[in-house]
Short mmCIF file of C-alpha atoms in Angstrom, two decimals:
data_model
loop_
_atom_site.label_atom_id
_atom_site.label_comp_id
_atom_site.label_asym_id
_atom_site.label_seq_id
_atom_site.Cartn_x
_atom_site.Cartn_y
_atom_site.Cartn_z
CA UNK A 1 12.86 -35.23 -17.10
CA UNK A 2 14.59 -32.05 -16.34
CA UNK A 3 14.47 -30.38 -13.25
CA UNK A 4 15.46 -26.77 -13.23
CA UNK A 5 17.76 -25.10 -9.88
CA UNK A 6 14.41 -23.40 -8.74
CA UNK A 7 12.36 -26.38 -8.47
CA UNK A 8 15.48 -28.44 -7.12
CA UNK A 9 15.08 -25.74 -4.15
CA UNK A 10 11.58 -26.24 -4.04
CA UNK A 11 12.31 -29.91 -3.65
CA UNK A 12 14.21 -29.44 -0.57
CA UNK A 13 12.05 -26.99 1.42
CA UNK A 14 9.43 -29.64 1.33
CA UNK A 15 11.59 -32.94 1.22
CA UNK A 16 9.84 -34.13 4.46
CA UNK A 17 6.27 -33.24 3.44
CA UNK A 18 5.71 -33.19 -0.56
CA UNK A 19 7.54 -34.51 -3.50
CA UNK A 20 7.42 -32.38 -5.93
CA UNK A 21 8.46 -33.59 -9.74
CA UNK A 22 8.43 -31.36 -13.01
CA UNK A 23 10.37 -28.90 -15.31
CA UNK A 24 9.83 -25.14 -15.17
CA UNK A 25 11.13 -22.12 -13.64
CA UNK A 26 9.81 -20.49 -10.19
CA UNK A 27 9.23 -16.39 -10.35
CA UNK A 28 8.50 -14.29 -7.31
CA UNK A 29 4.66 -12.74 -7.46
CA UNK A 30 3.53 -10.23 -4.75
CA UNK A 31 -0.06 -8.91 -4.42
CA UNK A 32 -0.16 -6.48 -1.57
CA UNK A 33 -2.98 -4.21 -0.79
CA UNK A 34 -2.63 -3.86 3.09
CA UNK A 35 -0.02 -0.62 2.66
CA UNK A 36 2.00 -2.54 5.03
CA UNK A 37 6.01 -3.68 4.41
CA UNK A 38 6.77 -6.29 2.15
CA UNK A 39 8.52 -9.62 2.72
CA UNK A 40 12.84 -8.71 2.60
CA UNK A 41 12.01 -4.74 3.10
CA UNK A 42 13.61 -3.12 5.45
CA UNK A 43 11.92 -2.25 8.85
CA UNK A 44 12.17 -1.02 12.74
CA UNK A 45 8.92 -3.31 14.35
CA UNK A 46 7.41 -6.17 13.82
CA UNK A 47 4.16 -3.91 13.28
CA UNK A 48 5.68 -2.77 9.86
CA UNK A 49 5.39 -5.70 7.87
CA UNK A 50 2.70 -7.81 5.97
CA UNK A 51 4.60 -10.96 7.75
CA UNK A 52 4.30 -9.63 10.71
CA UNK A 53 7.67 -10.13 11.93
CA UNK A 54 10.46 -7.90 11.57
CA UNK A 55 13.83 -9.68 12.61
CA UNK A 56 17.62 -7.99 11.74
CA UNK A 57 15.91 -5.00 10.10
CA UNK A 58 14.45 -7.39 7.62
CA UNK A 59 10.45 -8.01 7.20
CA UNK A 60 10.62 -12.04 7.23
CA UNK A 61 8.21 -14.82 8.27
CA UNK A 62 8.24 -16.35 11.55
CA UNK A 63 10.65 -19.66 12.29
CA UNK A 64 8.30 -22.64 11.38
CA UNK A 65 6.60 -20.59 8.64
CA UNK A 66 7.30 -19.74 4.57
CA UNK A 67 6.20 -16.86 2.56
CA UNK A 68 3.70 -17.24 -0.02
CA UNK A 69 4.59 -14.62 -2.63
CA UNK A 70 1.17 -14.98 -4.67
CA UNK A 71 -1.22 -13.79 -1.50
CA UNK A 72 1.70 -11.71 -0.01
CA UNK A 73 1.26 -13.83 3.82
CA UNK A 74 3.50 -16.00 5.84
CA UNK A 75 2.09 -19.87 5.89
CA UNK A 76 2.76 -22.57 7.33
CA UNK A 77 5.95 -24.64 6.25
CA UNK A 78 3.19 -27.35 4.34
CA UNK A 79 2.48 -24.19 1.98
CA UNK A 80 4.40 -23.03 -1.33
CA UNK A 81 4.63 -21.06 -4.32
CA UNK A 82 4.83 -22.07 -7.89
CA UNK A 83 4.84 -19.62 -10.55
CA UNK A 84 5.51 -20.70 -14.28
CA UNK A 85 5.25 -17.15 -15.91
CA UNK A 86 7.66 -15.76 -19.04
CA UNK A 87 8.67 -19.36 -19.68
CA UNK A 88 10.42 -20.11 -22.66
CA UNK A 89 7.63 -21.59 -25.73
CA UNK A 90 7.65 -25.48 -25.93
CA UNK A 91 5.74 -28.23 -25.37
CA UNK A 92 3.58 -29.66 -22.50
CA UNK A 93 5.03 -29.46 -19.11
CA UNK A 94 3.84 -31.35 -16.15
CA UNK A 95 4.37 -30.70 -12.37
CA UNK A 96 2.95 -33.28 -10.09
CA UNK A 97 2.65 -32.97 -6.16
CA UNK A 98 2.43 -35.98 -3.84
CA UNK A 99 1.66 -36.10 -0.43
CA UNK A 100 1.85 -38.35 2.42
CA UNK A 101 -0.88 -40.61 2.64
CA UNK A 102 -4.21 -39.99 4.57
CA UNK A 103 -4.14 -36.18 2.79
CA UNK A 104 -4.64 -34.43 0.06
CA UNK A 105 -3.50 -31.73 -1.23
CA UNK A 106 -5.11 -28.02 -2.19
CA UNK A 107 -4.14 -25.75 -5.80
CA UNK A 108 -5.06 -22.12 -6.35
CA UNK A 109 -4.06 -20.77 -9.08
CA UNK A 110 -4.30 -17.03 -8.63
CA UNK A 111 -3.04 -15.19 -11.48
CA UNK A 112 -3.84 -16.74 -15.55
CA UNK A 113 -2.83 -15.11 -18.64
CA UNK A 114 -3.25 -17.94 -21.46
CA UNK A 115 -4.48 -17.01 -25.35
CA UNK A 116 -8.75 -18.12 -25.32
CA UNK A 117 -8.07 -18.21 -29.17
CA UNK A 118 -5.84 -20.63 -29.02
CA UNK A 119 -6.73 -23.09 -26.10
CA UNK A 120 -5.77 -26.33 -28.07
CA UNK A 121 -1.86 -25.20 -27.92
CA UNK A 122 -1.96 -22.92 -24.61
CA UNK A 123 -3.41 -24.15 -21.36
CA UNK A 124 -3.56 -25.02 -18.22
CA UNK A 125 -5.52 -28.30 -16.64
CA UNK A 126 -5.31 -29.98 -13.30
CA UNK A 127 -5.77 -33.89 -12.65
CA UNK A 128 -5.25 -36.35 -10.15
CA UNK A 129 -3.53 -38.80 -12.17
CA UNK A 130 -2.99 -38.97 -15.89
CA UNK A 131 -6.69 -40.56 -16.24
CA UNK A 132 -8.72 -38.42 -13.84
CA UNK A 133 -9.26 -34.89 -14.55
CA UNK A 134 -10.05 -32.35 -11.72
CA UNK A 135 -10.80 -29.53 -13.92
CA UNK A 136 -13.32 -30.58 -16.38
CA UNK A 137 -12.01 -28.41 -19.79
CA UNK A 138 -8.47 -26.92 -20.58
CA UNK A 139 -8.15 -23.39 -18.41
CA UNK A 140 -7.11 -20.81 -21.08
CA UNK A 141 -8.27 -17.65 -19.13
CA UNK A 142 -6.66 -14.03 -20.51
CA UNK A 143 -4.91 -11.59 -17.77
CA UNK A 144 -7.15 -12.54 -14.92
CA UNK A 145 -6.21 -12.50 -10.90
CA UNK A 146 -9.82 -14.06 -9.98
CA UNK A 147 -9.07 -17.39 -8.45
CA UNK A 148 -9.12 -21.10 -9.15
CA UNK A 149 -9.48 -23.38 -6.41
CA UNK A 150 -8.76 -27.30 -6.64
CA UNK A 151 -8.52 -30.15 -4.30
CA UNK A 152 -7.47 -33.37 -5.27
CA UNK A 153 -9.51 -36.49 -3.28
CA UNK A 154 -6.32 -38.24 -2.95
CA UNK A 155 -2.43 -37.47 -1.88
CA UNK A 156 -1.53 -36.53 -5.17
CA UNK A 157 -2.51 -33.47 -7.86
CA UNK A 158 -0.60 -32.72 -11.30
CA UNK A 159 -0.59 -29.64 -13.06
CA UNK A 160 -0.17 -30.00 -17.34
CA UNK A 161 0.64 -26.77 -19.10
CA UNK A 162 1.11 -26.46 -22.49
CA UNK A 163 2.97 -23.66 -23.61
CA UNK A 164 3.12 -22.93 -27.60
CA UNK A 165 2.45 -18.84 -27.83
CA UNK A 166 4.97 -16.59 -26.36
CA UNK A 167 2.71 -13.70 -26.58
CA UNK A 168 1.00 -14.54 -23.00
CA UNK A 169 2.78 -15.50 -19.29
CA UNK A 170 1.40 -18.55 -18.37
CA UNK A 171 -0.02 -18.87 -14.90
CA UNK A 172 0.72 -18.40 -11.17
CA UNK A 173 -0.48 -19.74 -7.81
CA UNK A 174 -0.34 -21.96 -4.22
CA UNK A 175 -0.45 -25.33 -2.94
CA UNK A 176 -0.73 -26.83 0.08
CA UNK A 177 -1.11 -30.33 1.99
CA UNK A 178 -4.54 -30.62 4.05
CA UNK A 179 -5.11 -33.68 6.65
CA UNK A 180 -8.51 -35.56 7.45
CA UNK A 181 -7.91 -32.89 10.57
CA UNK A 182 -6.64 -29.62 10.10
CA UNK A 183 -5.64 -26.96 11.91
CA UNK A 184 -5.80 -23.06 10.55
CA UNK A 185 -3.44 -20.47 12.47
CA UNK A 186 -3.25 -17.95 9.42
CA UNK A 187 -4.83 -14.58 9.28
CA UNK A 188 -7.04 -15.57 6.13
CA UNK A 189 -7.09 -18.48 3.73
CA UNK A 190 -9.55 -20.89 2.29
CA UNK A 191 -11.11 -24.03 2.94
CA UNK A 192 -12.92 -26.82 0.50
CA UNK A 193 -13.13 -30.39 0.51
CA UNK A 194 -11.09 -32.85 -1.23
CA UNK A 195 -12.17 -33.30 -4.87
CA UNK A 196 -13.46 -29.75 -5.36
CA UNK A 197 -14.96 -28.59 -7.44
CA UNK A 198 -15.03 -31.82 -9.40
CA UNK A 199 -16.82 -33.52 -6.57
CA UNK A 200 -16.27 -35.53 -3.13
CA UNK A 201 -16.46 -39.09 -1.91
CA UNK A 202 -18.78 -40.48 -0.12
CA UNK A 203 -18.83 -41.73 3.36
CA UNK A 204 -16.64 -38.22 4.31
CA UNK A 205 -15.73 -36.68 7.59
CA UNK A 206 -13.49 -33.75 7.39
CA UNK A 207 -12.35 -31.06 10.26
CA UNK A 208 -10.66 -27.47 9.72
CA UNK A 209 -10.17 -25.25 13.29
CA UNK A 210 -9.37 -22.00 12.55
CA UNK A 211 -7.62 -20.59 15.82
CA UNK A 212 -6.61 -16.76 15.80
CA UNK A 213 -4.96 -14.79 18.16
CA UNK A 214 -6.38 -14.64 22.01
CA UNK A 215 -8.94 -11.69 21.60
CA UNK A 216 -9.83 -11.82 17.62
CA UNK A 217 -12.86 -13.43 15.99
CA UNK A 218 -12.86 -15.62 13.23
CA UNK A 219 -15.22 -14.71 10.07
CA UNK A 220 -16.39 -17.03 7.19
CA UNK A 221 -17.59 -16.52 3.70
CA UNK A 222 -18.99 -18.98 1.68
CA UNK A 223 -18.40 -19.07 -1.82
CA UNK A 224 -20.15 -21.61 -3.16
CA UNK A 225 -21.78 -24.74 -2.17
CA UNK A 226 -23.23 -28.04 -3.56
CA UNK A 227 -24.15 -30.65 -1.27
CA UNK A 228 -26.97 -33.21 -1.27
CA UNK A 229 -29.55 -31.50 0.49
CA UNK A 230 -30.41 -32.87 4.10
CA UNK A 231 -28.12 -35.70 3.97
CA UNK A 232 -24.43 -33.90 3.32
CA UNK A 233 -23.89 -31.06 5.62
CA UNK A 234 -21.18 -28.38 6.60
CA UNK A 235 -21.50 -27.55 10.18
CA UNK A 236 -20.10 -24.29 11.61
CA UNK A 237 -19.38 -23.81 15.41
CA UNK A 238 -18.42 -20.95 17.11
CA UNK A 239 -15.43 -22.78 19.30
CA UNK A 240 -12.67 -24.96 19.07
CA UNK A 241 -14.62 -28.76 18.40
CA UNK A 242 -17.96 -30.07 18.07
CA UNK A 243 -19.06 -28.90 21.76
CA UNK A 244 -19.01 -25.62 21.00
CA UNK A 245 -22.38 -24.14 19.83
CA UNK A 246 -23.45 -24.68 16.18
CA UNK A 247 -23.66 -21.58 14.43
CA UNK A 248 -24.72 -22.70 10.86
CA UNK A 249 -25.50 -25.80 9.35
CA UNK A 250 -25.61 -26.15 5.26
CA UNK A 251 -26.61 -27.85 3.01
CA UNK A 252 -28.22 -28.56 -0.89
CA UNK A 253 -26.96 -25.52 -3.46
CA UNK A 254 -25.51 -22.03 -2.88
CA UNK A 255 -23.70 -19.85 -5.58
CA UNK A 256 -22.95 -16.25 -5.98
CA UNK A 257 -24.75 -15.36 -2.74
CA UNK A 258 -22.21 -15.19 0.36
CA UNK A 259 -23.46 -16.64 3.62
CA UNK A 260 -20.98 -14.97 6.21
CA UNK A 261 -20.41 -15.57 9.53
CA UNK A 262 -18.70 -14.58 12.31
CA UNK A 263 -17.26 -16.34 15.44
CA UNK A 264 -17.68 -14.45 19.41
CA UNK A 265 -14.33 -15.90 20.01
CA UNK A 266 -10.67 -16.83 18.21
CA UNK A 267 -11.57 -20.65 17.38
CA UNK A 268 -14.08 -21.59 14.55
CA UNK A 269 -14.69 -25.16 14.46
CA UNK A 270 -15.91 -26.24 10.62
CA UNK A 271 -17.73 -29.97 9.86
CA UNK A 272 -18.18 -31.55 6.52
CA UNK A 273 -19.42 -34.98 6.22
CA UNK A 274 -21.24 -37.03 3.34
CA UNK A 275 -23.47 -40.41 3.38
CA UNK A 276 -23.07 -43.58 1.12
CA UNK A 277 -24.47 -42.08 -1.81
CA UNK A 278 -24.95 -38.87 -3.94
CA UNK A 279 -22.37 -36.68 -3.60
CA UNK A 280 -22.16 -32.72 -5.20
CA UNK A 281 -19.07 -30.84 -6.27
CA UNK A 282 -18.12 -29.55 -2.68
CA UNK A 283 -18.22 -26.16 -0.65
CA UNK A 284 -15.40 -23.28 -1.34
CA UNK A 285 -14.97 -20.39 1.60
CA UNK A 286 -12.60 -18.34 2.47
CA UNK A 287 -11.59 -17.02 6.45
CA UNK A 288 -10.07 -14.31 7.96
CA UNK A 289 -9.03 -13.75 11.58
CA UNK A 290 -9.34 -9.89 12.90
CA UNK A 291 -9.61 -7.82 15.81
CA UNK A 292 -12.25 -5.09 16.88
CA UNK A 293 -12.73 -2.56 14.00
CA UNK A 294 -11.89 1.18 14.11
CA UNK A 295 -14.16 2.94 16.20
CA UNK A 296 -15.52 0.23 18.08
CA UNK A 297 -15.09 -0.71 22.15
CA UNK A 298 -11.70 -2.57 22.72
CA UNK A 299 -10.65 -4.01 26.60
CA UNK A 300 -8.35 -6.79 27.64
CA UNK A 301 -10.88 -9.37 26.27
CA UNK A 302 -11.85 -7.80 22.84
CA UNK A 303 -8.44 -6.82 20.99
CA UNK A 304 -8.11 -4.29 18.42
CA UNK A 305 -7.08 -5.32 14.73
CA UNK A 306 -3.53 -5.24 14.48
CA UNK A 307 -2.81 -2.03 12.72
CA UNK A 308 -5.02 0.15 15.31
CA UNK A 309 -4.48 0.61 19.42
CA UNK A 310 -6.54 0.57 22.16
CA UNK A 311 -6.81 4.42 23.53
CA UNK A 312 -9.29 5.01 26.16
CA UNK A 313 -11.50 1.86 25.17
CA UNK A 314 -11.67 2.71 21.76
CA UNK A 315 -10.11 0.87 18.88
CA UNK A 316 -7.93 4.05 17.23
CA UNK A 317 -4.67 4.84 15.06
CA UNK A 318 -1.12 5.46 16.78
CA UNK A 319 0.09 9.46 16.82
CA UNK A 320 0.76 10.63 13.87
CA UNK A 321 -1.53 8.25 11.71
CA UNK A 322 -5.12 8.56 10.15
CA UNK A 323 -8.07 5.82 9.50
CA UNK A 324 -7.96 5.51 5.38
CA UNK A 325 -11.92 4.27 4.79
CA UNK A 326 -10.85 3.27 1.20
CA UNK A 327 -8.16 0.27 2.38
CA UNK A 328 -9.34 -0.44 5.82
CA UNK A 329 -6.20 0.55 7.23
CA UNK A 330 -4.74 2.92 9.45
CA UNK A 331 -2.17 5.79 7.14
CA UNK A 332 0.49 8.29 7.79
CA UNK A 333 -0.70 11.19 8.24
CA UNK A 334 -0.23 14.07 5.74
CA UNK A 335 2.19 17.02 5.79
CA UNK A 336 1.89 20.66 4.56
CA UNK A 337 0.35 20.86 1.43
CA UNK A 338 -1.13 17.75 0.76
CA UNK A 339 -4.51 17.41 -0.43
CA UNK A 340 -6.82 16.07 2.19
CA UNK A 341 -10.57 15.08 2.83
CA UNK A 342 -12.15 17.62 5.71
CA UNK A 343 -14.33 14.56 7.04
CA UNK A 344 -11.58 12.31 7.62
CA UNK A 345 -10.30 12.54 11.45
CA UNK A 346 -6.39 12.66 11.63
CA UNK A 347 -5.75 12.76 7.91
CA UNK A 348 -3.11 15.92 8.20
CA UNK A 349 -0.60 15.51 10.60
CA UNK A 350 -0.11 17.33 14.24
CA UNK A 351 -0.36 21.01 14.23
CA UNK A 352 -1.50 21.36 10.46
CA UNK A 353 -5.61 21.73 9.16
CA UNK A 354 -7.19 20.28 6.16
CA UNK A 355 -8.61 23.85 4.58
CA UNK A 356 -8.92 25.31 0.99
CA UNK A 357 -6.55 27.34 -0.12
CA UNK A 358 -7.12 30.11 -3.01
CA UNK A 359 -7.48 27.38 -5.93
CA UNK A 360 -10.35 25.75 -3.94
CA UNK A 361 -8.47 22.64 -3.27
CA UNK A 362 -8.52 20.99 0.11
CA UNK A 363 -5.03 20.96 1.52
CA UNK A 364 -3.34 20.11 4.94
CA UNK A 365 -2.24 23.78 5.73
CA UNK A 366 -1.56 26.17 9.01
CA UNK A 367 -4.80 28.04 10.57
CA UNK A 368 -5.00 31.14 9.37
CA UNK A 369 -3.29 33.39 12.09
CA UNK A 370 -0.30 31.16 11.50
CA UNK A 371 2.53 30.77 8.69
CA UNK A 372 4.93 27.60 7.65
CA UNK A 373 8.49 27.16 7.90
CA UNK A 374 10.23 24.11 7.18
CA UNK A 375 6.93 21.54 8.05
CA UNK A 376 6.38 23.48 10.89
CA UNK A 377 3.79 26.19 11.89
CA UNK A 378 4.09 29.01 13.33
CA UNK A 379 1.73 31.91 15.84
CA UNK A 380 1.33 35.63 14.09
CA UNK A 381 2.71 37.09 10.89
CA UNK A 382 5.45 36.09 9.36
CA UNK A 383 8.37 38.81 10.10
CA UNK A 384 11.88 39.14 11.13
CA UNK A 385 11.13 39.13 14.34
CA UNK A 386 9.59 36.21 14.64
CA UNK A 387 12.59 34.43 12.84
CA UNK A 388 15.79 35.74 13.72
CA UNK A 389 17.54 39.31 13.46
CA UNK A 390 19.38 37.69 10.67
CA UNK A 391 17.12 36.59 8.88
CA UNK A 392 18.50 36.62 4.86
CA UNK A 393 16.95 33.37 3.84
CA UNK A 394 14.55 33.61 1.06
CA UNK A 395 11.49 31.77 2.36
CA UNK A 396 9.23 29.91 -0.73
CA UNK A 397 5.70 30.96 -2.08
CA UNK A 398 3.67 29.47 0.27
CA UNK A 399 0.69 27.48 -0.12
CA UNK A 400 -1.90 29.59 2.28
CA UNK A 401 -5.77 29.32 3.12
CA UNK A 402 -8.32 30.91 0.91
CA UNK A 403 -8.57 34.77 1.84
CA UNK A 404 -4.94 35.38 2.66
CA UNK A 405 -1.84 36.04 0.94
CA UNK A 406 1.30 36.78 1.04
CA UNK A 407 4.03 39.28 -0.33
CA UNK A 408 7.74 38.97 -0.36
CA UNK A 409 9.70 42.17 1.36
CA UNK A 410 13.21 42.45 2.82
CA UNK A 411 14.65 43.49 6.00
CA UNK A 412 18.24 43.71 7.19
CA UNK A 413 18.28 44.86 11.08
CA UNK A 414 16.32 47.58 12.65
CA UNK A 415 17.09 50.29 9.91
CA UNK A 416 17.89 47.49 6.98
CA UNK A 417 15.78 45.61 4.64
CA UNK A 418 15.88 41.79 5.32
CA UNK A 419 14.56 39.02 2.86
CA UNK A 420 11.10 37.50 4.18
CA UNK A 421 7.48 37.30 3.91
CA UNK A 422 4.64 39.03 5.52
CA UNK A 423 0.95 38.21 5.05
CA UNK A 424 -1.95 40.50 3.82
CA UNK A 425 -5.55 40.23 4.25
#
């Protein structure tokens, strides 16, 4: 069997932890919605970049961590990218992941664009082993980024893709190796048993602690859930083990309804065990690790999110940067002339207004008893004076507030004319 140069260094990024076996080719996928840097972009503080560390000028991931193009996050080294998209039309590939014993390992496949009307010749499936299917039918999902989670029960998962029409580009997504223990230190992730969704063993005790940094709380959503009622059970606590207090316990059937919670510390401590008999398909949720939210109390025990400061107790954006309500994140602020929301705090930058101007549009724009020059504004009307006794520039129309405008007129010295601008009510 083949192995292409991509997979080869695939192969040795994980030669310790995973052996990975297969043909294909390995693309680069980014899905970044934060506004923040990158991974390889070029920045000036750590606070810049999606990874969280900036190191040479260069957004990169932290020494003992890799980046996982598909959800656009540092991970831990056990973590990796595959990507099989614009491959060349042929004939059934396979890709199979092993693990060390005593683990098993986790597949998301995050991005599918496979023909529906053609599923027989282009697909996607996930197994175990050659004779035990994880997904139940061939995946042949069109252009869709909504996520497939699997979990094998064992140390090893296989991915077969058949590839016969060249009018679609395949599929995208993660894997990672998951002990009977684990330990969580990313900002967000997921977490299901092994088997999912196909189902779990019996006679199962599993462990996840999600730890975040000192001062940020850990929250939960649960996706789905299918457990024999009473008898299997997912336990939440809101600490690092089993002597914390419980904060949850589930158990029997959940779907489409999220159950969220939230921990009053940085450790989440998560339970699942089964009996001897009658298992369900499993439990899918998802984490995320965070600090205070805008506008709420921050101190040194309660730590603001990490794209806002604490100023004067209050969890705020740096100087020269505005709270966007759409992303969740704090922006730069907006200079002269840029349309702007009047009930946003911040949103133009220092010294300039959201108003209307004349065409009823809300812009960032001086007051107005002031005038603009070069980003800057200005006190009083706009004259020779104000500028310089040699003042010859011509200045550009001006965007101005509704009610004023102004006319060009020149001026050359006391008794000259001298190109400028002058504003008339």
């Amino acid at each position: 069997m083949k192995i292409s140069k991509s997979i080869i260094r695939v192969l040795f990024l994980v030669f310790d932890i995973v052996n990975v076996s297969g043909s294909g080719t390995e693309n680069v996928c980014v899905n970044n919605e934060t506004g923040k840097l990158v991974f390889g972009m070029d920045c000036t503080s750590s606070t810049q970049c999606i990874t969280e560390y900036c190191y040479n000028t260069k957004c990169v991931c932290p020494t003992g961590k890799s980046y996982d193009a598909c959800n656009a996050r540092c991970t831990t080294e056990n973590e990796y990218t595959i990507s099989f998209e614009d491959m060349p039309p042929g004939s059934l590939y396979n890709w199979t992941f092993t693990a060390p014993m005593y683990t098993y390992v986790t597949l998301v496949l995050c991005y599918i664009d496979l023909n529906p009307s053609n599923c027989l010749n282009n697909y996607v499936y996930v197994t175990e082993n050659i004779n035990n299917v994880i997904s139940s039918e061939y995946i042949c999902l069109k252009n869709t980024s909504s996520a497939l989670y699997f979990a094998s029960r064992k140390n090893v998962i296989s991915i077969n893709y058949k590839l016969t029409d060249s009018g679609y580009r395949g599929f995208r997504g993660s894997y990672s190796v998951r002990g009977n223990n684990t330990v969580l230190t990313d900002t967000s992730g997921y977490i299901m048993n092994p088997g999912y969704p196909y189902g779990y063993l019996e006679n199962c005790y599993y462990t996840w602690n999600i730890s975040a940094k000192s001062g940020h709380l850990v929250s939960l959503s649960l996706l789905y859930l299918d457990l024999e009622t009473n008898w299997d059970k997912l336990t939440v606590y809101d600490g690092p083990n089993t002597f914390s207090s419980p904060i949850y316990v589930y158990s029997g059937y959940i779907n489409g309804t999220k159950k969220d919670l939230t921990s009053t510390s940085n450790n989440m401590f998560i339970v699942f065990t089964s009996d001897s008999s009658n298992s369900g398909r499993g439990f899918l949720a998802l984490f995320v690790t965070q600090g205070q939210a805008y506008g709420h109390v921050c101190n040194s025990t309660h730590k603001c999110s990490d794209d806002l400061e604490c100023l004067g107790g209050i969890c705020s954006c740096n100087v020269s940067f505005y709270y966007d309500i759409t992303t969740g994140h704090c922006t730069k602020a907006l200079l002269h002339g840029a349309m702007c929301e009047p009930s946003i705090n911040n949103m133009c930058a220092t010294g300039f207004t959201c108003l209307t101007d004349r065409m009823n549009t809300t812009r960032c724009l001086c007051s107005s008893d002031q005038y603009e020059k070069l980003g800057t504004c200005y006190w009083g009307n706009l004259n020779c004076s104000l500028i310089s006794r040699l003042c010859i520039s011509v200045m550009p129309n001006l965007i101005r507030p509704a009610g004023h405008f102004y006319f060009r007129h020149s001026c050359r010295g006391p008794h000259e004319q001298k190109e400028g601008l002058q504003k008339r009510y």
